[in-house]
CSV table of C-alpha atoms and ligand atoms in Angstrom, one decimal:
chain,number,residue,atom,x,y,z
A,14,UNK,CA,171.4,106.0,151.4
A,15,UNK,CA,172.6,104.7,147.5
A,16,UNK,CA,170.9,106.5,145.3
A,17,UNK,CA,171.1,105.2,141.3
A,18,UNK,CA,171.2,108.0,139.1
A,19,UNK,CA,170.6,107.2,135.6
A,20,UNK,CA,171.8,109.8,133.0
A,21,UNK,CA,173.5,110.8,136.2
A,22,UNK,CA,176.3,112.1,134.2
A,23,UNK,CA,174.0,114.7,132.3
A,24,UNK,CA,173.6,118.2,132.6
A,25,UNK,CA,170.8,118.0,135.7
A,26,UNK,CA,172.2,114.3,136.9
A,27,UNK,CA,175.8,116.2,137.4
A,28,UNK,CA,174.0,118.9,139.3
A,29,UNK,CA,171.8,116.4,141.4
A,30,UNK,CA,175.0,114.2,142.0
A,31,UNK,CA,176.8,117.2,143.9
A,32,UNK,CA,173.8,118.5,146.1
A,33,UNK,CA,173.3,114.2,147.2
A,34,UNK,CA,176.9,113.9,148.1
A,35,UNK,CA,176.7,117.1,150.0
A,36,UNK,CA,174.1,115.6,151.6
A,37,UNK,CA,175.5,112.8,152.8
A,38,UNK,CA,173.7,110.4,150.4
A,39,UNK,CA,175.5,108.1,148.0
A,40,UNK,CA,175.3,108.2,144.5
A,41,UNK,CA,175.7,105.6,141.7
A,42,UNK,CA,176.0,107.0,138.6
A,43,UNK,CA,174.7,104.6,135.1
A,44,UNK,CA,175.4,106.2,132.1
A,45,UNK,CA,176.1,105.5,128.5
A,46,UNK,CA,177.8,108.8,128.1
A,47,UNK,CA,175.8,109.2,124.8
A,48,UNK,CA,175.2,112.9,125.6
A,49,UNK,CA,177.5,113.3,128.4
A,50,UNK,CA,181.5,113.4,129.2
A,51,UNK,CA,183.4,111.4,131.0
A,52,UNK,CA,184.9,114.2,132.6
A,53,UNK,CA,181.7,114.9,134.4
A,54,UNK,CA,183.2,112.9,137.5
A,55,UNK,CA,186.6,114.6,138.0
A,56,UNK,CA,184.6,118.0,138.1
A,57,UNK,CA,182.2,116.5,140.7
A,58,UNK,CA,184.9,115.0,142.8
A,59,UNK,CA,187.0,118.7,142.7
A,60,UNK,CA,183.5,120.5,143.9
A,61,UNK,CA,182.8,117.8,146.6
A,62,UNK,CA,185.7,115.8,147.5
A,63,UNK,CA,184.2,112.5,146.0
A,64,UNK,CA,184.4,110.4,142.7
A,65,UNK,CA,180.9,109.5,142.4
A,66,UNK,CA,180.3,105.4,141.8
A,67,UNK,CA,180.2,105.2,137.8
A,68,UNK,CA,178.9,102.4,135.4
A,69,UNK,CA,178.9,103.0,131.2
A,70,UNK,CA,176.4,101.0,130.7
A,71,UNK,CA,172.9,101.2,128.6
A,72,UNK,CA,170.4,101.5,131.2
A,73,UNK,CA,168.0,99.7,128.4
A,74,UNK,CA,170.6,96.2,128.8
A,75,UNK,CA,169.2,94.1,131.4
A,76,UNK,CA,172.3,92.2,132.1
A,77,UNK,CA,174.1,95.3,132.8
A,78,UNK,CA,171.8,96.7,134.8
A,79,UNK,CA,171.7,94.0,137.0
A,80,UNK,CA,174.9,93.4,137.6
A,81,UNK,CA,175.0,96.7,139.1
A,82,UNK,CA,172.6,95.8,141.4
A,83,UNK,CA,174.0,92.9,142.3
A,84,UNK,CA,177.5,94.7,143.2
A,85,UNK,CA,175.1,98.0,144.5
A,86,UNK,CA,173.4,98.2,147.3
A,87,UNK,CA,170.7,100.3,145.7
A,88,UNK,CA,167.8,102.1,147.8
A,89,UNK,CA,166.3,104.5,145.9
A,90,UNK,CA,166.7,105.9,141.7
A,91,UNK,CA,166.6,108.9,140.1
A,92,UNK,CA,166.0,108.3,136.3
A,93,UNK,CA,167.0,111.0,133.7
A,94,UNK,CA,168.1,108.8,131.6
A,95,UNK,CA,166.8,109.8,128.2
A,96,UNK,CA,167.1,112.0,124.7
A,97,UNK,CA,166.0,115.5,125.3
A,98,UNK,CA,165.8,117.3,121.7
A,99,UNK,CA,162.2,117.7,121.1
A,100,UNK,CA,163.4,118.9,117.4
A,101,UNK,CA,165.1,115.9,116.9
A,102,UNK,CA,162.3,113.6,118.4
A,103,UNK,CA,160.3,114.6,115.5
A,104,UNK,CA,163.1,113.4,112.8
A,105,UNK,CA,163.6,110.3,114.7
A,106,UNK,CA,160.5,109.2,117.1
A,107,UNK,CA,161.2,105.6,117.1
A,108,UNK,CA,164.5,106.5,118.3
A,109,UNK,CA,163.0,108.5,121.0
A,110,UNK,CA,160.2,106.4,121.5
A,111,UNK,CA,163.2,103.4,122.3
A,112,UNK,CA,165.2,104.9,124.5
A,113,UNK,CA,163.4,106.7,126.8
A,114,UNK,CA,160.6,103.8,127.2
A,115,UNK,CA,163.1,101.1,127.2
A,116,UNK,CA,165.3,102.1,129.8
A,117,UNK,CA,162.4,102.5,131.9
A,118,UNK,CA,161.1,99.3,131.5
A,119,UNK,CA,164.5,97.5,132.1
A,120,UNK,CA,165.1,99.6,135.1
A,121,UNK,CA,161.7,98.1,136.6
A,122,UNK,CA,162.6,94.8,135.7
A,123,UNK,CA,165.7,95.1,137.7
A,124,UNK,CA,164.0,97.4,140.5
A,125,UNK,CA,161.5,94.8,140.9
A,126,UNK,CA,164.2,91.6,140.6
A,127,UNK,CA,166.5,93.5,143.2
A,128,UNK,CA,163.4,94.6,145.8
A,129,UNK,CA,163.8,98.4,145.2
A,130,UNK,CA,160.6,100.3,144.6
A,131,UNK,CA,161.6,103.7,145.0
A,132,UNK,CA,162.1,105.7,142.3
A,133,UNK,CA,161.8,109.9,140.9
A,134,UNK,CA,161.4,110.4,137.0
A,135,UNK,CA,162.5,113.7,135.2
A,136,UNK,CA,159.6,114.6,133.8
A,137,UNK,CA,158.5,117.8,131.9
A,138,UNK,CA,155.9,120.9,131.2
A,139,UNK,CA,155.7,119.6,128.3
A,140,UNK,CA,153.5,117.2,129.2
A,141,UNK,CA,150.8,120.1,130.1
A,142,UNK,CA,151.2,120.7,125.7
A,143,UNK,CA,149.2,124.1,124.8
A,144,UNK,CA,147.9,125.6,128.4
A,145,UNK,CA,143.6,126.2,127.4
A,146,UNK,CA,142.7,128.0,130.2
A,147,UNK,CA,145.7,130.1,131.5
A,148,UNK,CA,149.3,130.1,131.2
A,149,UNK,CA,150.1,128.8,135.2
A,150,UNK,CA,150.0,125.4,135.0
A,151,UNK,CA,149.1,123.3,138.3
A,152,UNK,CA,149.4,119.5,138.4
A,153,UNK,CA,145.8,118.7,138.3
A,154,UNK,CA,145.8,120.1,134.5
A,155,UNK,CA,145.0,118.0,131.9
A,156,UNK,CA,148.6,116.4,129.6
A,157,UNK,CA,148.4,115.9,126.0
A,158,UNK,CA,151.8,116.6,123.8
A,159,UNK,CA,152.8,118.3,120.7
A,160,UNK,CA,156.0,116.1,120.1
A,161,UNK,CA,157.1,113.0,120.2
A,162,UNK,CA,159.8,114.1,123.0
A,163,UNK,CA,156.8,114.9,125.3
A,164,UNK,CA,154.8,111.7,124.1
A,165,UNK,CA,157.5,109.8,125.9
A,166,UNK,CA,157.2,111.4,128.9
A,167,UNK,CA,153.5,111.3,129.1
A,168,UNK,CA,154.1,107.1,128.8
A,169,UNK,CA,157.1,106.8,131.2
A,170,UNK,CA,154.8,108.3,133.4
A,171,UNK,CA,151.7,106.6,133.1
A,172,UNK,CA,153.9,103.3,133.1
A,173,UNK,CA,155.3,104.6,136.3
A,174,UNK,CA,151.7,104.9,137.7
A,175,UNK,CA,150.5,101.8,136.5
A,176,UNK,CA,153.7,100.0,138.3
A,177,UNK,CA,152.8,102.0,141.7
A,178,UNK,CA,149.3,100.8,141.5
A,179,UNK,CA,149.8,97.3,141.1
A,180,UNK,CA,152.8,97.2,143.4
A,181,UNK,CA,151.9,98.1,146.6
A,182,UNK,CA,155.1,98.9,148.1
A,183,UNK,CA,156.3,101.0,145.2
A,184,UNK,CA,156.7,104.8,145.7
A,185,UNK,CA,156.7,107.1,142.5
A,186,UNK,CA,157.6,110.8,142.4
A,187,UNK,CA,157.1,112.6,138.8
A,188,UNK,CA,159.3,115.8,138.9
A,189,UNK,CA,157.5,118.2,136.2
A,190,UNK,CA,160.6,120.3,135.1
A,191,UNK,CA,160.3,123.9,133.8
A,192,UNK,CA,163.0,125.2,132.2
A,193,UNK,CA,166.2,124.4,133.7
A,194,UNK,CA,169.2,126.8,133.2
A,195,UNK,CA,172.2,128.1,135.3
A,196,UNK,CA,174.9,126.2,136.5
A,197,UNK,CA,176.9,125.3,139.7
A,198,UNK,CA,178.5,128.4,141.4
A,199,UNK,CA,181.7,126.7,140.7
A,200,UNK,CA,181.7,126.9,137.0
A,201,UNK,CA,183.2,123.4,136.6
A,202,UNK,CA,179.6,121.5,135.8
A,203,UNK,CA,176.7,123.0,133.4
A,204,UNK,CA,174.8,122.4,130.3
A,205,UNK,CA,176.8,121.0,127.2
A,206,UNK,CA,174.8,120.6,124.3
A,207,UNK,CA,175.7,119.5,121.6
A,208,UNK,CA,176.3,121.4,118.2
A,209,UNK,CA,174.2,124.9,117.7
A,210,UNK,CA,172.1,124.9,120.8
A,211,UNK,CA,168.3,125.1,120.8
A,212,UNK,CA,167.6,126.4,123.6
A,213,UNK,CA,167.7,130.3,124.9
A,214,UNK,CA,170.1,130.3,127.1
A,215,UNK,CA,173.0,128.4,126.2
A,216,UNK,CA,172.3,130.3,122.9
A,217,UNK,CA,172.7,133.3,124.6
A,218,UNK,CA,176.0,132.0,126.2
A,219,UNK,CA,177.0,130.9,122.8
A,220,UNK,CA,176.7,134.7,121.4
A,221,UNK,CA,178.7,136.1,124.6
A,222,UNK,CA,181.7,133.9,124.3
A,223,UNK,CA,181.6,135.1,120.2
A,224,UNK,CA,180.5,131.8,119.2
A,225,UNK,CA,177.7,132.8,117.4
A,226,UNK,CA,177.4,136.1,116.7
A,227,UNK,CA,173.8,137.4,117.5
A,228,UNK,CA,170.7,136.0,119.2
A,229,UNK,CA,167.6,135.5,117.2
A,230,UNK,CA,164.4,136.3,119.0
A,231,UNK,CA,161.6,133.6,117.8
A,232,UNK,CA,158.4,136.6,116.9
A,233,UNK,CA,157.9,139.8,119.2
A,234,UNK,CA,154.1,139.2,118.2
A,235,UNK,CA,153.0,136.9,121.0
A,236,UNK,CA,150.0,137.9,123.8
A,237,UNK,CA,152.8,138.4,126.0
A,238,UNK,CA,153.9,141.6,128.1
A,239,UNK,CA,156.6,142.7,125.7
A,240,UNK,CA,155.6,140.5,122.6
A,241,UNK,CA,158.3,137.2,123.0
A,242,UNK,CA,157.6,134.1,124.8
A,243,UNK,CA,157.4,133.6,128.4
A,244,UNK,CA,158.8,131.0,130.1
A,245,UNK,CA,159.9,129.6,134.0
A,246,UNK,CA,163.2,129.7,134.0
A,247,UNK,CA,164.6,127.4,137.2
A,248,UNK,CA,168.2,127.7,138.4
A,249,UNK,CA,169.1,123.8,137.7
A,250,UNK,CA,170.9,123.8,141.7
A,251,UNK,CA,167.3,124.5,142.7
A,252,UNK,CA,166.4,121.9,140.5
A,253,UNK,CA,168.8,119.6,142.0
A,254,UNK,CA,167.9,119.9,145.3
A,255,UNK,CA,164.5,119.4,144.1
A,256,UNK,CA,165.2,115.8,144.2
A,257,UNK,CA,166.4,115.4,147.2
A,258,UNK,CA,163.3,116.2,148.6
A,259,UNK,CA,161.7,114.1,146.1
A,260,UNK,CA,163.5,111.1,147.4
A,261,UNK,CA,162.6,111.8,150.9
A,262,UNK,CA,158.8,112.1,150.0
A,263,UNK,CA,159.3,108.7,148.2
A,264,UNK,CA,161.1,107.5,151.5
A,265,UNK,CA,157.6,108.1,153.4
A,266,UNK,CA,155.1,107.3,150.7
A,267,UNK,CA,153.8,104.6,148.9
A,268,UNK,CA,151.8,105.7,145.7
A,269,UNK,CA,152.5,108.1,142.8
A,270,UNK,CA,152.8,112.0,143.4
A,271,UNK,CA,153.9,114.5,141.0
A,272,UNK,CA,155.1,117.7,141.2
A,273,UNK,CA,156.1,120.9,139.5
A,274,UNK,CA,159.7,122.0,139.9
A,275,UNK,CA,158.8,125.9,138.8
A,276,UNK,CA,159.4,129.3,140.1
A,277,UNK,CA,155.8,130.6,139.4
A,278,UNK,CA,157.6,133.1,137.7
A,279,UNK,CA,157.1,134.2,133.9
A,280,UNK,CA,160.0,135.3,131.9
A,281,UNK,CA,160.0,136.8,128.5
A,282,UNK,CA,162.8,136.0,126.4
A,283,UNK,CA,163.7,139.7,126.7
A,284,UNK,CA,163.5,139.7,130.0
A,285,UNK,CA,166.6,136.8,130.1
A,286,UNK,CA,168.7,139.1,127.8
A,287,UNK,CA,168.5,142.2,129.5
A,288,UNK,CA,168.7,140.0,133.1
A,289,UNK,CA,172.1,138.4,131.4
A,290,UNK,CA,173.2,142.3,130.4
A,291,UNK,CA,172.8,143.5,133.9
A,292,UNK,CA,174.4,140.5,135.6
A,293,UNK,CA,177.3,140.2,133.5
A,294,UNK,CA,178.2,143.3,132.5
A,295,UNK,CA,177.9,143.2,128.5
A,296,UNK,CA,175.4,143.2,125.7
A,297,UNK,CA,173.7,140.8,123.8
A,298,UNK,CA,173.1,141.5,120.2
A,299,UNK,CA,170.1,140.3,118.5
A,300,UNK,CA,167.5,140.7,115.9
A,301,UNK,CA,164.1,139.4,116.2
A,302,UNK,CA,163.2,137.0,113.2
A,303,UNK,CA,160.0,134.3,112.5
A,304,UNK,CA,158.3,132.8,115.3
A,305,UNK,CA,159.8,128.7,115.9
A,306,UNK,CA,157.4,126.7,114.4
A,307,UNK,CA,155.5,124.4,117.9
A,308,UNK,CA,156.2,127.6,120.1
A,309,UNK,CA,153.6,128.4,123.0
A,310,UNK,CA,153.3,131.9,123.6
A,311,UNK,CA,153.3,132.1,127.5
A,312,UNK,CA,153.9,129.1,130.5
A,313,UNK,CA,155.1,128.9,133.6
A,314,UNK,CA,154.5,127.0,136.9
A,315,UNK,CA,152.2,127.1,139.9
A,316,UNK,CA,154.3,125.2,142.4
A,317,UNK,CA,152.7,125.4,145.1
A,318,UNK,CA,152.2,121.3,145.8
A,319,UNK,CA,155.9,121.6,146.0
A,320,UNK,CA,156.1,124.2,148.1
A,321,UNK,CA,153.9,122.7,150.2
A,322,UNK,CA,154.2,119.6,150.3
A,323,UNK,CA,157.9,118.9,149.5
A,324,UNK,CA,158.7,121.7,151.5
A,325,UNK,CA,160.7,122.5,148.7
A,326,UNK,CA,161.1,126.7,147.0
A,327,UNK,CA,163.4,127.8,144.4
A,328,UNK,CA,166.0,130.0,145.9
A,329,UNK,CA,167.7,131.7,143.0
A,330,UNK,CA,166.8,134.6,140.6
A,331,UNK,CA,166.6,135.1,136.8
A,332,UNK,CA,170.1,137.3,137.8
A,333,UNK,CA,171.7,134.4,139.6
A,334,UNK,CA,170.9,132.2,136.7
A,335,UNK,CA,171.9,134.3,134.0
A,336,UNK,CA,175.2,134.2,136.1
A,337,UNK,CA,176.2,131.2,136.7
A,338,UNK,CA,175.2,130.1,133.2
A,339,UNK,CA,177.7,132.6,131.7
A,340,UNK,CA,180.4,131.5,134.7
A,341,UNK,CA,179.8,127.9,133.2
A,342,UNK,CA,180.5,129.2,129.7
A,343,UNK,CA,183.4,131.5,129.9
A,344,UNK,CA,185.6,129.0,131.8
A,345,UNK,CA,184.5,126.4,129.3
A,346,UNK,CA,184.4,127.9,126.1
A,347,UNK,CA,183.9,124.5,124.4
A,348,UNK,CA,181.8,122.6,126.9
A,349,UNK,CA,183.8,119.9,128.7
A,350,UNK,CA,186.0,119.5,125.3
A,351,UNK,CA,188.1,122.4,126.6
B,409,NAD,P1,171.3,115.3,129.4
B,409,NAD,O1,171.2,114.8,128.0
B,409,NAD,O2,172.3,116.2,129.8
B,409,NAD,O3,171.4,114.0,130.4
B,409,NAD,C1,170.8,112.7,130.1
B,409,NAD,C2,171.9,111.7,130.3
B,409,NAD,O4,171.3,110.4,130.0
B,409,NAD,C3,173.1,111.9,129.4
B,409,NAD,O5,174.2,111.9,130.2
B,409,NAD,C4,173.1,110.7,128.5
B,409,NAD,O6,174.4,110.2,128.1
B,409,NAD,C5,172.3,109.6,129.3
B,409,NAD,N1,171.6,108.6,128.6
B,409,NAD,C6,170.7,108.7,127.5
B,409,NAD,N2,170.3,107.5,127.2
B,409,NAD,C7,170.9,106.6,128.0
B,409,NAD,C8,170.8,105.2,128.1
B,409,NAD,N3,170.1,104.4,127.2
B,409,NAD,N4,171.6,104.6,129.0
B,409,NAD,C9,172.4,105.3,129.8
B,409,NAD,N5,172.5,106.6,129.8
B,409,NAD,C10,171.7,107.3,128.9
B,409,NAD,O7,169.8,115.8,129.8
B,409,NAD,P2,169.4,116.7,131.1
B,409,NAD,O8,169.1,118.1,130.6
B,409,NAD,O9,170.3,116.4,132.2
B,409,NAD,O10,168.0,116.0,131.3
B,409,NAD,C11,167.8,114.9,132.2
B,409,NAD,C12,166.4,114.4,132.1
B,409,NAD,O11,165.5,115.5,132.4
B,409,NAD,C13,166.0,113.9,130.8
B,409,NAD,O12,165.2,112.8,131.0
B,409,NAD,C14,165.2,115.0,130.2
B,409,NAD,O13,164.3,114.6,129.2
B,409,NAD,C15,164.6,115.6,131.4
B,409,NAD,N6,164.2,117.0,131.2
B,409,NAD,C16,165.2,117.9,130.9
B,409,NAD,C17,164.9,119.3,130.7
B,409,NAD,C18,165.9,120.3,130.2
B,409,NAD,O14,165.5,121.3,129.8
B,409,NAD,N7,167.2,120.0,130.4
B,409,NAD,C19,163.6,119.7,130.9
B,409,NAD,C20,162.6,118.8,131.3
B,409,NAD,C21,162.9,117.4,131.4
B,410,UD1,C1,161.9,123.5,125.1
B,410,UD1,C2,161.1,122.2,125.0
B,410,UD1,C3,160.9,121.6,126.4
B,410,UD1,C4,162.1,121.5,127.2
B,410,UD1,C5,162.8,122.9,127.2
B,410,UD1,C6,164.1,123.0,128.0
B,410,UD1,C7,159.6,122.5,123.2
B,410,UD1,C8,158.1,122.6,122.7
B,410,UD1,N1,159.8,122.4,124.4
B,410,UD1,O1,161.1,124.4,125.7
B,410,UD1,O2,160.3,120.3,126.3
B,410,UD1,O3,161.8,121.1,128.5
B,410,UD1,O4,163.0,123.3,125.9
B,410,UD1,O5,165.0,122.1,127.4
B,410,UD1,O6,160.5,122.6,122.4
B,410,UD1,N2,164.1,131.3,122.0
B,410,UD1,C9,164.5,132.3,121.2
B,410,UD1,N3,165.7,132.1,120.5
B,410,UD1,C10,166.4,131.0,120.6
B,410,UD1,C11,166.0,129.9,121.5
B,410,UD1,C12,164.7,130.1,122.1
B,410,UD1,O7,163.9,133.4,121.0
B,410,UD1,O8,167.5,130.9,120.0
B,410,UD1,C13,162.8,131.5,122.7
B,410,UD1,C14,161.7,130.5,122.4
B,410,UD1,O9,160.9,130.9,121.3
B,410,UD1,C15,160.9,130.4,123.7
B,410,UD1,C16,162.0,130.7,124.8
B,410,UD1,O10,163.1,131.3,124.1
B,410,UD1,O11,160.0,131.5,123.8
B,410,UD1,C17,162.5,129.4,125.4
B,410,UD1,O12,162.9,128.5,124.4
B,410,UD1,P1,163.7,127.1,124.8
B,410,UD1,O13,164.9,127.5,125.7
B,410,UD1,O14,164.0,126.5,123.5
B,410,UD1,O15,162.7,126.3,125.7
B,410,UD1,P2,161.2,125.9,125.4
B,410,UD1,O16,160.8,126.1,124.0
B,410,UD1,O17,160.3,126.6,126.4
């Protein structure tokens, strides 16, 4: 089976890429390297044996596009294509608002032109925005957003639907990510981001490599067990392998389904530093300062339609993760720039 990945050159793209070629599946790779390295594909052909298929291309240019689906023989996509930074989406909506709806809508122009109708979107929790009722979040929750980031995904996903319904034929999966951290075992592939990260963990990394020199906790006055923000943390090879059973329940299915990619377990930001202590052997200075402005106090998943259905379970711990994520970094001190 060809599989398209778009923004398959990304931090969970690279990831997904490995686990479908150790599967036996095919993957094509579009991506405009805007928030990626090339180098992405000679670490996934060291880990697996195989270069994956790659186009530079803007997934938003029609004529691109569909020239590689002419020269393709594509049966399913994966699309995580897209800007990330919620901070940034707030600076620059339109921006956000561009990209991540207009690759979507070129990609089913040329789905539709080219007879393809399956398809899994990255999705996010932040599409759940501030949980009402309690802090584990099932699919059947009601979505609004804080941010423009989310915004987008709360469209591309409603698009997504509407495409499914009037296309009968067409199968859409919505993968509702938690928080994705860890890296491959191999320590050649992992999260790269750009400048001073945002988020915890490759902060954390940042301060053990002597980067930066100390974490700072965001309030310790939360209605949490120890006071700092609780989160799902989700090893990003569980993640991966998320979507290859998201691609076979698209195989099977007509419709839209979407699911939670979670662990159903909380973790305070304290929790991650003394998990990344214990598992690597070193402490992690840091002083607790001002809540982040937009911060929820406590979320994580219920995933058990996953489970269930998908017959999918996250196998690795908060340990494993806090692991891997520091393998990633200490062989790569500068990301793939090294
Ligand atoms: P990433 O930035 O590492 O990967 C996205 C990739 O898309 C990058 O390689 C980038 O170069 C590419 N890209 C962006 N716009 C493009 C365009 N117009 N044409 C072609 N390529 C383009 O991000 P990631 O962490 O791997 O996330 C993948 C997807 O999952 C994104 O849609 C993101 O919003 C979503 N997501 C990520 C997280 C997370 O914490 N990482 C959480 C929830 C959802
Ligand atoms: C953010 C995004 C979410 C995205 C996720 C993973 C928002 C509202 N949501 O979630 O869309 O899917 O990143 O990319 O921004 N923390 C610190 N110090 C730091 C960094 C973080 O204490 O230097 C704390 C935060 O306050 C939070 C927890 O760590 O309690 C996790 O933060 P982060 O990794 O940024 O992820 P989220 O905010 O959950």
């Amino acid at each position: 089976m060809k599989v398209l990945l778009t923004g398959g050159a990304g931090y969970i793209g690279s990831h997904t890429c490995v686990e479908l070629i150790n599967s036996g599946y095919e993957p094509v790779i579009a991506d405009n390297l805007s928030n990626s390295s090339i180098k992405v594909l000679d670490r996934i052909e060291k880990i697996t044996g195989k270069k994956p298929i790659f186009y530079e291309i803007d997934v938003a240019d029609f004529d691109s596009l569909d020239k590689l689906f002419f020269e393709q023989d594509i049966d399913a996509v994966i699309h995580f294509a897209g800007y990330k930074a919620v901070g940034e989406s707030y600076m620059f909506p339109v921006k956000y608002y561009r990209n991540n709806i207009n690759t979507t809508l070129t990609l089913l122009d040329v789905m539709k032109k080219h007879g393809v109708n399956k398809i899994v979107f990255s999705s996010s929790a932040t599409v759940y925005g501030i949980p009402k009722t309690t802090p584990c979040l099932d699919e059947t929750m009601p979505t609004c957003c804080a941010n423009p980031y989310g915004w987008t995904k709360l469209f591309v996903e409603q698009i997504l639907r509407d495409t499914a319904t009037a296309e009968k034929e067409f199968s859409v999966v919505l993968l509702r990510y938690f928080n994705p951290i860890g890296a491959h075992e191999s320590g050649l592939i992992g999260d790269n981001p750009n400048g001073i990260p945002n988020n915890l963990m490759p902060y954390i990394t940042q301060v053990a490599v002597k980067k930066l020199p100390y974490l700072r906790v965001f309030g310790n006055d939360y209605n949490t067990k120890d006071g700092t923000g609780v989160r799902d943390y989700i090893h990003v090879v569980d993640l991966a392998r998320g979507h290859l059973k998201a691609l076979e329940y698209a195989d099977k299915h007509n419709g839209t389904e979407v699911f939670n990619l979670g662990t159903g377990n909380g973790c305070s930001v304290l929790d991650v530093v003394n998990a990344f202590s214990k598992a690597n052997d070193m402490e992690i200075p840091y002083q607790i300062c001002d809540r982040r402005p937009g911060d929820i106090d406590e979320y994580f998943a219920n995933p058990k339609k996953a489970n269930e259905i998908l017959n999918w379970k996250a196998e690795f711990d908060l340990f494993d993760m806090c692991r891997d994520s520091w393998n990633w970094q200490k062989n790569n001190k500068n990301g793939y720039d090294d």
